[in-house]
Amino acid sequence: MPDIPPRFRARVRHEPDRSYAVLVDGPDGEVLVGATGSLRKVRTVAREGAARLYGVTAERVDEEYLDMVIPQPPYGRDGQWVRIISAGESAAPDDLVDLGKVGQAHWFGHEGAWFVTVTGSGTAIYPSEYLDFAPTVTDEEVAELRRYLARSAPSPS
């Protein structure tokens, strides 16, 4: 059984279907340990995969010592229009308020997700699987969001 390293390195690869392939550095190099359709589950997949690679229980792989790298997906770019198509498993009214709305997205690498600004409700963080990156956007939606962004921008001093 290989020694357990003090830190584990994991990397996410964005798949064309917007799922996440999880790769972990093991004793024999980087290995694909699993995939998930949920950003919330990538750390669990990485932790369990590292445990398998090193022949230990998942409890021995402390999430605090897991370095996760989630690059910006190839299908999204900063400043692009997106439509919010899911609230995940949440049925909370606050999570459903922006469902179906158009917003402007910017990559937030630290979270491995997107900051999306929506007219009226501001900016929230969304994982890629909650967004349509090729939405049909009306002229009215574009004008409304541009007006909202212009009102929200700090005035020059």
Tab-separated table of C-alpha atoms in Angstrom:
chain	number	residue	atom	x	y	z
A	1	MET	CA	0.000	0.000	0.000
A	2	PRO	CA	1.459	3.394	-1.014
A	3	ASP	CA	2.090	6.091	1.562
A	4	ILE	CA	-0.688	8.636	1.825
A	5	PRO	CA	0.514	12.070	0.714
A	6	PRO	CA	-0.074	15.049	3.004
A	7	ARG	CA	-2.033	16.809	0.223
A	8	PHE	CA	-4.047	15.461	-2.664
A	9	ARG	CA	-4.296	17.208	-6.014
A	10	ALA	CA	-7.451	16.839	-8.090
A	11	ARG	CA	-8.407	18.401	-11.387
A	12	VAL	CA	-11.763	18.736	-13.065
A	13	ARG	CA	-12.177	18.327	-16.790
A	14	HIS	CA	-15.332	19.851	-18.260
A	15	GLU	CA	-17.096	17.445	-20.581
A	16	PRO	CA	-19.141	18.574	-23.615
A	17	ASP	CA	-22.391	17.498	-21.891
A	18	ARG	CA	-21.501	19.834	-18.979
A	19	SER	CA	-20.638	16.996	-16.654
A	20	TYR	CA	-17.392	17.005	-14.698
A	21	ALA	CA	-14.678	14.364	-15.073
A	22	VAL	CA	-12.569	14.187	-11.900
A	23	LEU	CA	-8.879	13.305	-12.088
A	24	VAL	CA	-6.658	12.735	-9.055
A	25	ASP	CA	-2.879	12.497	-8.770
A	26	GLY	CA	-2.205	8.999	-7.499
A	27	PRO	CA	0.927	6.947	-6.933
A	28	ASP	CA	1.155	6.245	-10.692
A	29	GLY	CA	0.254	9.738	-11.918
A	30	GLU	CA	-3.043	11.414	-12.749
A	31	VAL	CA	-6.007	9.039	-12.961
A	32	LEU	CA	-9.646	9.542	-13.916
A	33	VAL	CA	-11.488	8.518	-10.739
A	34	GLY	CA	-15.058	9.322	-11.724
A	35	ALA	CA	-17.525	11.770	-13.156
A	36	THR	CA	-20.545	13.653	-11.934
A	37	GLY	CA	-23.180	15.968	-13.325
A	38	SER	CA	-23.108	18.137	-10.205
A	39	LEU	CA	-20.477	20.674	-9.193
A	40	ARG	CA	-21.465	20.022	-5.572
A	41	LYS	CA	-20.268	16.423	-5.887
A	42	VAL	CA	-16.821	16.909	-7.477
A	43	ARG	CA	-15.008	17.094	-4.119
A	44	THR	CA	-16.695	13.892	-2.927
A	45	VAL	CA	-15.775	12.103	-6.155
A	46	ALA	CA	-12.170	13.318	-5.787
A	47	ARG	CA	-11.946	12.300	-2.139
A	48	GLU	CA	-13.393	8.839	-2.734
A	49	GLY	CA	-11.202	8.397	-5.810
A	50	ALA	CA	-8.050	9.349	-3.900
A	51	ALA	CA	-8.989	6.853	-1.194
A	52	ARG	CA	-9.321	4.075	-3.798
A	53	LEU	CA	-5.996	5.010	-5.418
A	54	TYR	CA	-4.191	4.814	-2.090
A	55	GLY	CA	-6.119	1.845	-0.718
A	56	VAL	CA	-7.507	3.656	2.314
A	57	THR	CA	-10.954	4.598	3.560
A	58	ALA	CA	-12.420	7.891	2.365
A	59	GLU	CA	-12.264	9.171	5.955
A	60	ARG	CA	-8.454	9.083	5.728
A	61	VAL	CA	-8.523	11.586	2.853
A	62	ASP	CA	-9.285	14.838	4.655
A	63	GLU	CA	-11.069	17.310	2.379
A	64	GLU	CA	-9.036	20.084	3.996
A	65	TYR	CA	-5.954	18.626	2.275
A	66	LEU	CA	-7.564	18.266	-1.145
A	67	ASP	CA	-6.357	20.827	-3.692
A	68	MET	CA	-9.059	21.085	-6.351
A	69	VAL	CA	-8.428	22.801	-9.690
A	70	ILE	CA	-11.510	23.677	-11.732
A	71	PRO	CA	-10.582	25.539	-14.913
A	72	GLN	CA	-12.993	27.735	-16.837
A	73	PRO	CA	-15.048	25.509	-19.142
A	74	PRO	CA	-14.383	25.749	-22.872
A	75	TYR	CA	-18.053	26.404	-23.646
A	76	GLY	CA	-18.305	29.637	-21.634
A	77	ARG	CA	-16.599	33.022	-21.729
A	78	ASP	CA	-16.619	36.053	-19.484
A	79	GLY	CA	-19.331	38.561	-20.223
A	80	GLN	CA	-21.495	36.270	-22.299
A	81	TRP	CA	-25.262	36.003	-22.124
A	82	VAL	CA	-26.673	32.960	-20.376
A	83	ARG	CA	-30.109	31.789	-19.338
A	84	ILE	CA	-30.680	30.218	-15.921
A	85	ILE	CA	-32.293	26.859	-16.631
A	86	SER	CA	-32.108	25.125	-13.254
A	87	ALA	CA	-32.137	25.719	-9.536
A	88	GLY	CA	-30.824	22.219	-8.923
A	89	GLU	CA	-32.689	20.317	-6.258
A	90	SER	CA	-33.760	23.478	-4.462
A	91	ALA	CA	-37.410	24.440	-4.249
A	92	ALA	CA	-36.695	27.538	-2.142
A	93	PRO	CA	-38.449	30.630	-3.521
A	94	ASP	CA	-35.190	32.635	-3.428
A	95	ASP	CA	-33.511	30.037	-5.658
A	96	LEU	CA	-36.415	29.903	-8.123
A	97	VAL	CA	-36.863	33.656	-8.629
A	98	ASP	CA	-34.304	33.869	-11.467
A	99	LEU	CA	-35.243	30.623	-13.198
A	100	GLY	CA	-35.697	31.287	-16.919
A	101	LYS	CA	-34.092	34.734	-16.791
A	102	VAL	CA	-31.223	35.984	-18.922
A	103	GLY	CA	-28.049	37.208	-17.289
A	104	GLN	CA	-24.448	38.100	-17.933
A	105	ALA	CA	-21.891	35.561	-16.703
A	106	HIS	CA	-18.314	35.917	-15.479
A	107	TRP	CA	-16.107	33.007	-14.429
A	108	PHE	CA	-15.328	32.768	-10.713
A	109	GLY	CA	-12.450	30.288	-10.634
A	110	HIS	CA	-12.231	30.122	-6.859
A	111	GLU	CA	-15.706	28.567	-6.762
A	112	GLY	CA	-15.446	26.744	-10.083
A	113	ALA	CA	-18.708	28.418	-11.058
A	114	TRP	CA	-20.122	31.567	-12.635
A	115	PHE	CA	-21.135	34.947	-11.228
A	116	VAL	CA	-24.352	35.704	-13.095
A	117	THR	CA	-25.947	39.143	-12.963
A	118	VAL	CA	-29.697	39.183	-13.557
A	119	THR	CA	-31.955	42.214	-13.846
A	120	GLY	CA	-33.557	43.069	-10.536
A	121	SER	CA	-31.995	40.443	-8.310
A	122	GLY	CA	-28.317	41.177	-8.794
A	123	THR	CA	-25.496	38.665	-8.912
A	124	ALA	CA	-25.408	35.087	-7.697
A	125	ILE	CA	-23.112	32.098	-8.176
A	126	TYR	CA	-24.273	29.323	-10.508
A	127	PRO	CA	-22.562	26.088	-11.537
A	128	SER	CA	-22.279	25.475	-15.288
A	129	GLU	CA	-24.963	22.792	-15.279
A	130	TYR	CA	-27.583	25.383	-14.238
A	131	LEU	CA	-26.956	27.600	-17.278
A	132	ASP	CA	-27.768	27.637	-20.983
A	133	PHE	CA	-24.715	29.103	-22.721
A	134	ALA	CA	-26.433	29.521	-26.093
A	135	PRO	CA	-29.748	31.107	-25.162
A	136	THR	CA	-32.119	32.849	-27.504
A	137	VAL	CA	-32.152	36.363	-26.089
A	138	THR	CA	-34.707	39.005	-27.024
A	139	ASP	CA	-33.808	42.636	-27.713
A	140	GLU	CA	-35.998	43.570	-24.747
A	141	GLU	CA	-34.021	41.290	-22.388
A	142	VAL	CA	-30.729	42.742	-23.610
A	143	ALA	CA	-31.925	46.334	-23.196
A	144	GLU	CA	-33.365	45.620	-19.732
A	145	LEU	CA	-30.139	44.032	-18.460
A	146	ARG	CA	-27.989	46.806	-19.940
A	147	ARG	CA	-30.120	49.438	-18.203
A	148	TYR	CA	-29.865	47.491	-14.945
A	149	LEU	CA	-26.069	47.185	-15.254
A	150	ALA	CA	-25.741	50.892	-16.068
A	151	ARG	CA	-27.766	51.835	-12.961
A	152	SER	CA	-25.716	49.437	-10.820
A	153	ALA	CA	-22.313	50.687	-11.973
A	154	PRO	CA	-20.507	53.036	-9.564
A	155	SER	CA	-20.533	56.624	-10.773
A	156	PRO	CA	-17.164	58.145	-11.705
A	157	SER	CA	-15.817	60.470	-9.016
